[in-house]
Coordinates of C-alpha atoms in Angstrom, one line a residue:
M1 CA -44.1 -16.6 8.7
I2 CA -41.1 -14.3 8.7
P3 CA -37.9 -16.3 9.5
R4 CA -35.4 -15.2 12.2
L5 CA -32.4 -13.2 11.2
Y6 CA -29.3 -15.0 12.4
T7 CA -26.3 -13.6 10.5
V8 CA -25.3 -10.2 9.3
V9 CA -22.5 -9.4 6.9
A10 CA -21.5 -5.8 7.1
E11 CA -19.5 -4.8 4.0
L12 CA -18.0 -1.7 5.6
T13 CA -16.2 -0.5 2.4
Y14 CA -15.4 -1.6 -1.1
R15 CA -11.9 -0.1 -0.8
C16 CA -9.1 -2.8 -0.8
P17 CA -5.3 -2.9 -1.3
L18 CA -5.8 -6.2 -3.3
R19 CA -7.3 -6.6 -6.8
C20 CA -8.2 -10.3 -6.6
L21 CA -9.4 -12.0 -9.9
Y22 CA -12.3 -13.6 -8.0
C23 CA -13.4 -10.6 -5.9
S24 CA -17.0 -10.9 -4.9
N25 CA -17.6 -7.2 -4.8
P26 CA -19.8 -5.8 -7.5
I27 CA -18.2 -5.0 -10.8
E28 CA -20.0 -1.7 -10.5
F29 CA -18.4 -0.8 -7.1
A30 CA -16.6 2.4 -8.4
N31 CA -18.0 5.7 -7.2
S32 CA -20.4 4.0 -4.9
C33 CA -22.5 6.1 -2.6
A34 CA -21.1 7.4 0.6
E35 CA -20.4 4.7 3.2
L36 CA -22.6 4.4 6.2
T37 CA -21.2 6.4 9.2
T38 CA -20.2 5.0 12.5
D39 CA -23.5 6.0 14.1
E40 CA -25.5 4.5 11.2
W41 CA -23.6 1.2 11.4
A42 CA -24.1 1.1 15.2
R43 CA -27.8 1.5 14.8
V44 CA -27.9 -1.3 12.3
F45 CA -26.0 -3.6 14.7
R46 CA -28.6 -2.8 17.5
D47 CA -31.5 -3.4 15.1
A48 CA -30.0 -6.7 14.0
A49 CA -29.5 -7.9 17.5
A50 CA -33.1 -6.9 18.3
L51 CA -34.2 -9.2 15.4
G52 CA -32.3 -12.1 17.0
A53 CA -29.1 -11.9 15.0
L54 CA -26.1 -13.5 16.8
Q55 CA -23.3 -13.3 14.3
L56 CA -21.7 -10.2 12.7
H57 CA -19.1 -10.5 10.0
L58 CA -17.2 -7.3 9.2
S59 CA -16.2 -7.5 5.6
G60 CA -15.4 -5.5 2.5
G61 CA -13.4 -4.8 0.4
E62 CA -10.9 -4.4 3.3
P63 CA -12.8 -3.5 6.5
A64 CA -9.6 -2.6 8.3
L65 CA -9.3 0.4 6.0
R66 CA -12.2 2.0 8.0
P67 CA -10.5 4.4 10.5
D68 CA -13.5 3.8 12.9
L69 CA -13.1 0.0 13.0
R70 CA -12.5 0.0 16.8
E71 CA -15.7 2.0 17.4
L72 CA -17.6 -0.3 15.1
V73 CA -16.3 -3.4 17.0
R74 CA -17.3 -1.8 20.3
A75 CA -20.8 -0.9 19.1
A76 CA -21.3 -4.5 17.9
R77 CA -20.1 -6.0 21.2
A78 CA -22.4 -3.5 23.0
A79 CA -25.3 -5.1 21.0
D80 CA -24.1 -8.5 22.2
L81 CA -23.1 -9.7 18.8
Y82 CA -20.4 -12.2 18.1
V83 CA -17.9 -10.2 15.9
N84 CA -15.8 -11.7 13.2
L85 CA -13.3 -9.7 11.1
I86 CA -12.8 -10.9 7.5
T87 CA -9.5 -9.3 6.3
S88 CA -6.6 -9.4 3.8
G89 CA -4.4 -8.7 6.8
A90 CA -2.6 -5.8 5.0
P91 CA -3.7 -2.9 7.2
L92 CA -3.1 -4.8 10.5
D93 CA -0.2 -4.5 13.0
E94 CA 0.5 -5.7 16.5
R95 CA -0.8 -2.5 18.2
R96 CA -4.0 -2.4 16.3
L97 CA -4.7 -6.1 16.9
A98 CA -4.2 -5.6 20.6
E99 CA -6.6 -2.7 20.6
L100 CA -9.2 -4.7 18.6
R101 CA -8.9 -7.6 21.1
A102 CA -9.5 -5.2 24.0
D103 CA -12.5 -3.7 22.1
G104 CA -14.1 -7.2 22.0
L105 CA -13.4 -8.5 18.6
D106 CA -14.0 -12.3 18.8
H107 CA -12.4 -13.9 15.7
I108 CA -10.5 -13.1 12.6
Q109 CA -10.7 -14.7 9.1
L110 CA -7.6 -14.1 7.1
S111 CA -7.6 -14.6 3.3
I112 CA -4.6 -16.2 1.6
Q113 CA -4.4 -16.9 -2.1
D114 CA -1.9 -19.8 -2.4
T115 CA 1.1 -21.4 -0.8
D116 CA 3.1 -20.4 -3.9
R117 CA 4.2 -16.8 -3.8
E118 CA 4.1 -16.2 -7.6
S119 CA 0.6 -17.7 -8.0
A120 CA -0.7 -15.9 -4.9
E121 CA 0.4 -12.5 -6.1
L122 CA -0.7 -13.1 -9.6
V123 CA -4.2 -13.8 -8.4
A124 CA -4.2 -11.0 -5.8
G125 CA -2.8 -8.5 -8.3
A126 CA -0.5 -7.1 -5.6
R127 CA 2.6 -8.1 -3.6
S128 CA 1.0 -9.5 -0.5
F129 CA 2.3 -13.0 0.2
E130 CA 4.8 -12.3 3.0
R131 CA 2.5 -9.7 4.5
K132 CA -0.2 -12.3 4.9
L133 CA 2.0 -14.8 6.5
S134 CA 3.2 -12.1 8.9
A135 CA -0.4 -11.1 9.6
A136 CA -1.3 -14.7 10.6
G137 CA 1.5 -14.7 13.2
M138 CA 0.4 -11.4 14.6
I139 CA -3.2 -12.5 14.8
R140 CA -2.3 -15.7 16.8
R141 CA 0.1 -13.7 19.1
A142 CA -2.7 -11.3 19.8
G143 CA -4.8 -14.3 21.1
F144 CA -7.5 -14.4 18.4
P145 CA -9.0 -17.6 17.0
L146 CA -7.9 -17.8 13.4
T147 CA -9.6 -19.1 10.3
L148 CA -7.6 -19.1 7.0
N149 CA -9.8 -18.6 3.9
V150 CA -8.6 -19.9 0.5
V151 CA -10.6 -19.5 -2.7
L152 CA -9.9 -22.5 -5.0
H153 CA -9.4 -22.2 -8.7
R154 CA -7.3 -23.5 -11.5
F155 CA -4.1 -21.8 -10.3
N156 CA -4.0 -23.2 -6.8
I157 CA -6.4 -26.2 -6.5
E158 CA -3.5 -28.7 -6.9
R159 CA -2.0 -27.5 -3.7
V160 CA -4.8 -28.1 -1.1
A161 CA -2.6 -30.4 0.9
E162 CA 0.1 -27.8 1.1
M163 CA -2.5 -25.2 2.2
A164 CA -3.6 -27.5 5.0
E165 CA 0.0 -28.0 6.2
L166 CA 0.6 -24.2 6.1
A167 CA -2.6 -23.5 8.0
A168 CA -1.6 -26.0 10.7
A169 CA 1.9 -24.6 10.8
L170 CA 0.5 -21.0 11.3
G171 CA -1.6 -22.2 14.2
A172 CA -5.0 -21.7 12.5
D173 CA -8.0 -23.2 14.2
R174 CA -9.9 -23.6 10.9
L175 CA -9.1 -23.7 7.2
E176 CA -11.9 -22.9 4.7
L177 CA -11.3 -24.1 1.2
A178 CA -14.0 -22.5 -0.9
N179 CA -14.2 -23.2 -4.6
A180 CA -14.6 -20.1 -6.6
Q181 CA -18.2 -18.8 -6.9
Y182 CA -18.7 -17.3 -10.3
Y183 CA -20.1 -13.9 -9.6
G184 CA -18.7 -10.4 -10.1
W185 CA -15.1 -10.4 -11.0
A186 CA -14.9 -14.2 -10.9
M187 CA -17.5 -14.4 -13.6
L188 CA -15.4 -12.1 -15.8
N189 CA -12.5 -14.5 -15.2
R190 CA -14.4 -17.8 -15.3
A191 CA -12.7 -19.1 -18.4
I192 CA -9.2 -18.8 -16.8
L193 CA -10.2 -19.7 -13.2
M194 CA -12.3 -22.8 -13.8
P195 CA -10.4 -25.9 -12.9
S196 CA -10.7 -29.2 -14.7
R197 CA -12.9 -32.0 -13.4
E198 CA -9.7 -34.0 -12.8
Q199 CA -8.2 -31.2 -10.7
Y200 CA -11.3 -30.9 -8.7
D201 CA -11.6 -34.6 -8.0
R202 CA -8.0 -34.8 -6.9
A203 CA -8.6 -31.8 -4.6
E204 CA -11.6 -33.5 -2.9
L205 CA -9.5 -36.6 -2.3
A206 CA -6.6 -34.6 -0.9
V207 CA -8.9 -32.8 1.5
R208 CA -10.2 -36.1 2.8
E209 CA -6.7 -37.3 3.3
M210 CA -5.6 -34.1 5.1
R211 CA -8.6 -34.2 7.4
E212 CA -7.5 -37.6 8.6
R213 CA -3.8 -36.6 8.9
L214 CA -4.6 -33.4 10.8
R215 CA -7.5 -34.6 12.8
G216 CA -7.6 -32.9 16.2
K217 CA -5.2 -30.1 15.0
I218 CA -7.3 -28.1 12.6
E219 CA -10.8 -28.1 11.2
I220 CA -10.8 -28.3 7.4
V221 CA -14.0 -27.1 5.5
F222 CA -14.4 -27.8 1.8
V223 CA -17.1 -25.8 0.0
R224 CA -17.8 -27.7 -3.1
A225 CA -17.9 -26.2 -6.6
D226 CA -21.4 -25.7 -7.9
Y227 CA -20.4 -26.3 -11.5
F228 CA -19.2 -29.9 -10.7
A229 CA -22.4 -30.9 -8.9
D230 CA -25.6 -32.3 -10.3
R231 CA -27.8 -30.7 -7.7
P232 CA -27.5 -27.2 -6.2
K233 CA -26.7 -26.4 -2.6
P234 CA -29.1 -24.2 -0.5
C235 CA -27.4 -20.9 -1.4
M236 CA -27.0 -18.9 1.8
G237 CA -29.3 -21.4 3.5
G238 CA -32.1 -20.1 1.3
W239 CA -33.0 -16.6 0.1
A240 CA -33.4 -14.2 3.1
R241 CA -34.1 -17.1 5.5
S242 CA -31.4 -16.3 8.1
Y243 CA -28.8 -14.0 6.5
V244 CA -28.4 -10.5 5.1
C245 CA -25.5 -8.7 3.5
I246 CA -25.5 -4.9 4.0
T247 CA -23.5 -2.9 1.4
P248 CA -21.2 0.0 2.4
S249 CA -23.9 2.5 1.5
G250 CA -26.6 0.6 3.3
F251 CA -28.6 -1.6 0.9
V252 CA -29.9 -4.8 2.4
L253 CA -29.3 -7.8 0.2
P254 CA -29.9 -11.5 0.8
C255 CA -26.4 -12.2 -0.4
H256 CA -23.4 -10.2 -1.6
A257 CA -24.2 -10.8 -5.3
A258 CA -28.0 -10.1 -5.4
A259 CA -27.7 -6.5 -6.6
M260 CA -27.1 -7.8 -10.1
I261 CA -30.7 -8.9 -10.4
G262 CA -32.0 -5.7 -12.0
S263 CA -35.7 -6.5 -11.5
L264 CA -35.4 -6.2 -7.7
R265 CA -35.2 -3.0 -5.8
F266 CA -33.4 -3.3 -2.5
D267 CA -34.2 -1.2 0.5
N268 CA -31.6 0.9 2.4
V269 CA -31.2 1.2 6.2
R270 CA -30.9 5.0 5.7
D271 CA -34.5 5.0 4.6
R272 CA -36.2 2.2 6.6
P273 CA -35.4 0.4 9.9
L274 CA -33.8 -3.0 9.4
E275 CA -36.6 -4.7 11.2
E276 CA -39.1 -3.3 8.7
I277 CA -36.9 -4.2 5.7
W278 CA -36.4 -7.8 7.0
R279 CA -40.2 -8.2 7.3
D280 CA -41.6 -6.2 4.4
S281 CA -39.0 -5.8 1.7
A282 CA -40.4 -6.9 -1.6
A283 CA -36.9 -7.9 -2.7
L284 CA -36.2 -10.1 0.4
N285 CA -39.6 -11.6 0.0
A286 CA -39.3 -12.3 -3.7
F287 CA -37.8 -15.8 -3.3
R288 CA -38.8 -16.8 0.2
G289 CA -40.8 -19.9 0.5
E290 CA -41.9 -21.9 -2.5
D291 CA -44.7 -19.9 -4.2
W292 CA -42.2 -18.3 -6.6
M293 CA -40.9 -21.6 -7.9
E294 CA -41.4 -22.8 -11.4
E295 CA -40.9 -26.3 -12.8
P296 CA -38.9 -28.4 -12.3
C297 CA -38.4 -26.8 -8.8
R298 CA -42.1 -26.6 -7.9
S299 CA -42.6 -30.4 -7.9
C300 CA -39.0 -31.4 -6.9
A301 CA -38.6 -33.4 -3.7
N302 CA -35.5 -31.3 -2.9
R303 CA -37.2 -28.0 -3.0
T304 CA -37.3 -27.8 0.9
I305 CA -33.6 -28.8 1.0
D306 CA -31.9 -26.6 -1.6
F307 CA -34.7 -24.0 -2.0
G308 CA -34.2 -24.0 -5.8
G309 CA -30.5 -23.2 -5.5
C310 CA -28.9 -19.9 -6.3
R311 CA -31.0 -17.1 -7.7
C312 CA -28.0 -15.1 -8.8
Q313 CA -26.6 -18.0 -10.7
A314 CA -30.0 -18.6 -12.4
F315 CA -30.0 -14.9 -13.4
M316 CA -26.4 -15.0 -14.7
V317 CA -26.5 -18.3 -16.6
A318 CA -30.2 -18.6 -17.5
G319 CA -31.1 -14.9 -17.7
D320 CA -34.0 -15.5 -15.3
A321 CA -33.8 -15.3 -11.5
R322 CA -36.9 -17.5 -11.2
A323 CA -35.4 -20.4 -13.2
A324 CA -34.0 -23.5 -11.6
D325 CA -30.4 -23.1 -10.7
P326 CA -28.6 -24.2 -14.0
V327 CA -26.1 -26.3 -12.0
C328 CA -29.0 -28.7 -11.4
S329 CA -29.1 -31.6 -14.0
L330 CA -32.9 -31.2 -14.1
S331 CA -32.6 -27.5 -15.2
P332 CA -33.4 -26.8 -18.9
F333 CA -30.3 -24.5 -18.8
H334 CA -27.9 -27.1 -17.4
H335 CA -26.2 -27.4 -20.8
R336 CA -24.9 -23.9 -20.3
V337 CA -23.0 -25.0 -17.2
S338 CA -21.6 -28.0 -19.1
A339 CA -20.5 -25.7 -21.9
A340 CA -18.7 -23.5 -19.4
L341 CA -16.7 -26.4 -18.1
S342 CA -15.2 -27.0 -21.5
A343 CA -14.6 -23.4 -22.3
S344 CA -11.1 -23.1 -21.0
E345 CA -9.3 -20.1 -22.5
T346 CA -5.9 -18.5 -22.5
R347 CA -6.6 -14.8 -22.0
E348 CA -5.6 -11.8 -20.0
P349 CA -7.0 -11.7 -16.5
V350 CA -9.4 -8.9 -15.6
Y351 CA -8.4 -7.5 -12.2
R352 CA -10.7 -5.8 -9.7
N353 CA -10.1 -2.2 -10.7
A354 CA -12.1 1.0 -10.2
L355 CA -11.1 2.1 -13.6
N356 CA -13.2 -0.5 -15.3
S357 CA -16.1 -0.3 -12.9
R358 CA -19.4 1.5 -13.3
R359 CA -21.3 3.7 -10.9
L360 CA -23.1 2.0 -8.0
C361 CA -25.4 4.3 -6.1
A362 CA -28.4 2.0 -6.7
P363 CA -30.3 -0.4 -6.7
R364 CA -33.2 1.5 -5.2

């Protein structure tokens, strides 16, 4: 049985004014194929709604660098999708926010890197701290619900309490504290971004305390770190079970990182309708259900809960996308995760930078 599509992430562009050390965009983003046009994206939105999708997240890179962002928002609302903008805030101003509000944009997620300016700008690779605080104020004045997103890592994880206080002071409705996921640029920087177990445990405690302190004022979400767990979480709710990520040039992925799995060939909305891709794509069907599973996943009681964990993590750490997620203590590759936790290094950070990227006009 083909599952229902619920959520679409539209990566409108890989262009971005920031160079974050943990950027989830592919390392090979440079010289990517031509971005989908306004009309092509509008067709994708209609097709997604016809499949039952309810939520659309406009992402990137920096989606606000698209000059047709207003037209895209209007097209998404015409398809009756709930539209969320995920942004660095850099390209936004009062007038543009008012226009997007009038066009039907429902919600904005604003990324911040830290409460400490020096740390924030070290990680972002650009002067952006004051601009982000200003953007938060403009977003609230424009009448949008606001979520603040913070990726947690060694440089900022000791300040989760300050982040919660800042989010409440800025009038955010929701704070998402997401521990770094080690794909893309974050994988290149894993040795300098990985916090210690002690830092992580203190952060969990601080989050529990801040939830109590700020109860009724702001929702605080804490996305746990895979590497400090002994069982994997159901990555994206399971491979192609309810979610797709569509790249700027139109490839349909089950998550933003899946293009790294070289054995899979992902379909493009320029070549096939989204409905056909969702139903028939060999790549999207590759890890649906349980038939693909090997031991220990095949006989595990959690296989219908965590769906074997993350296929991209299995590929990166174990070298095999079919393997049990190495964060699981039952995985024969779990020792590699344990080794990574003790592999702290002092080294130069690798910033998201087109100059050290490779060509990405595939997978096809």
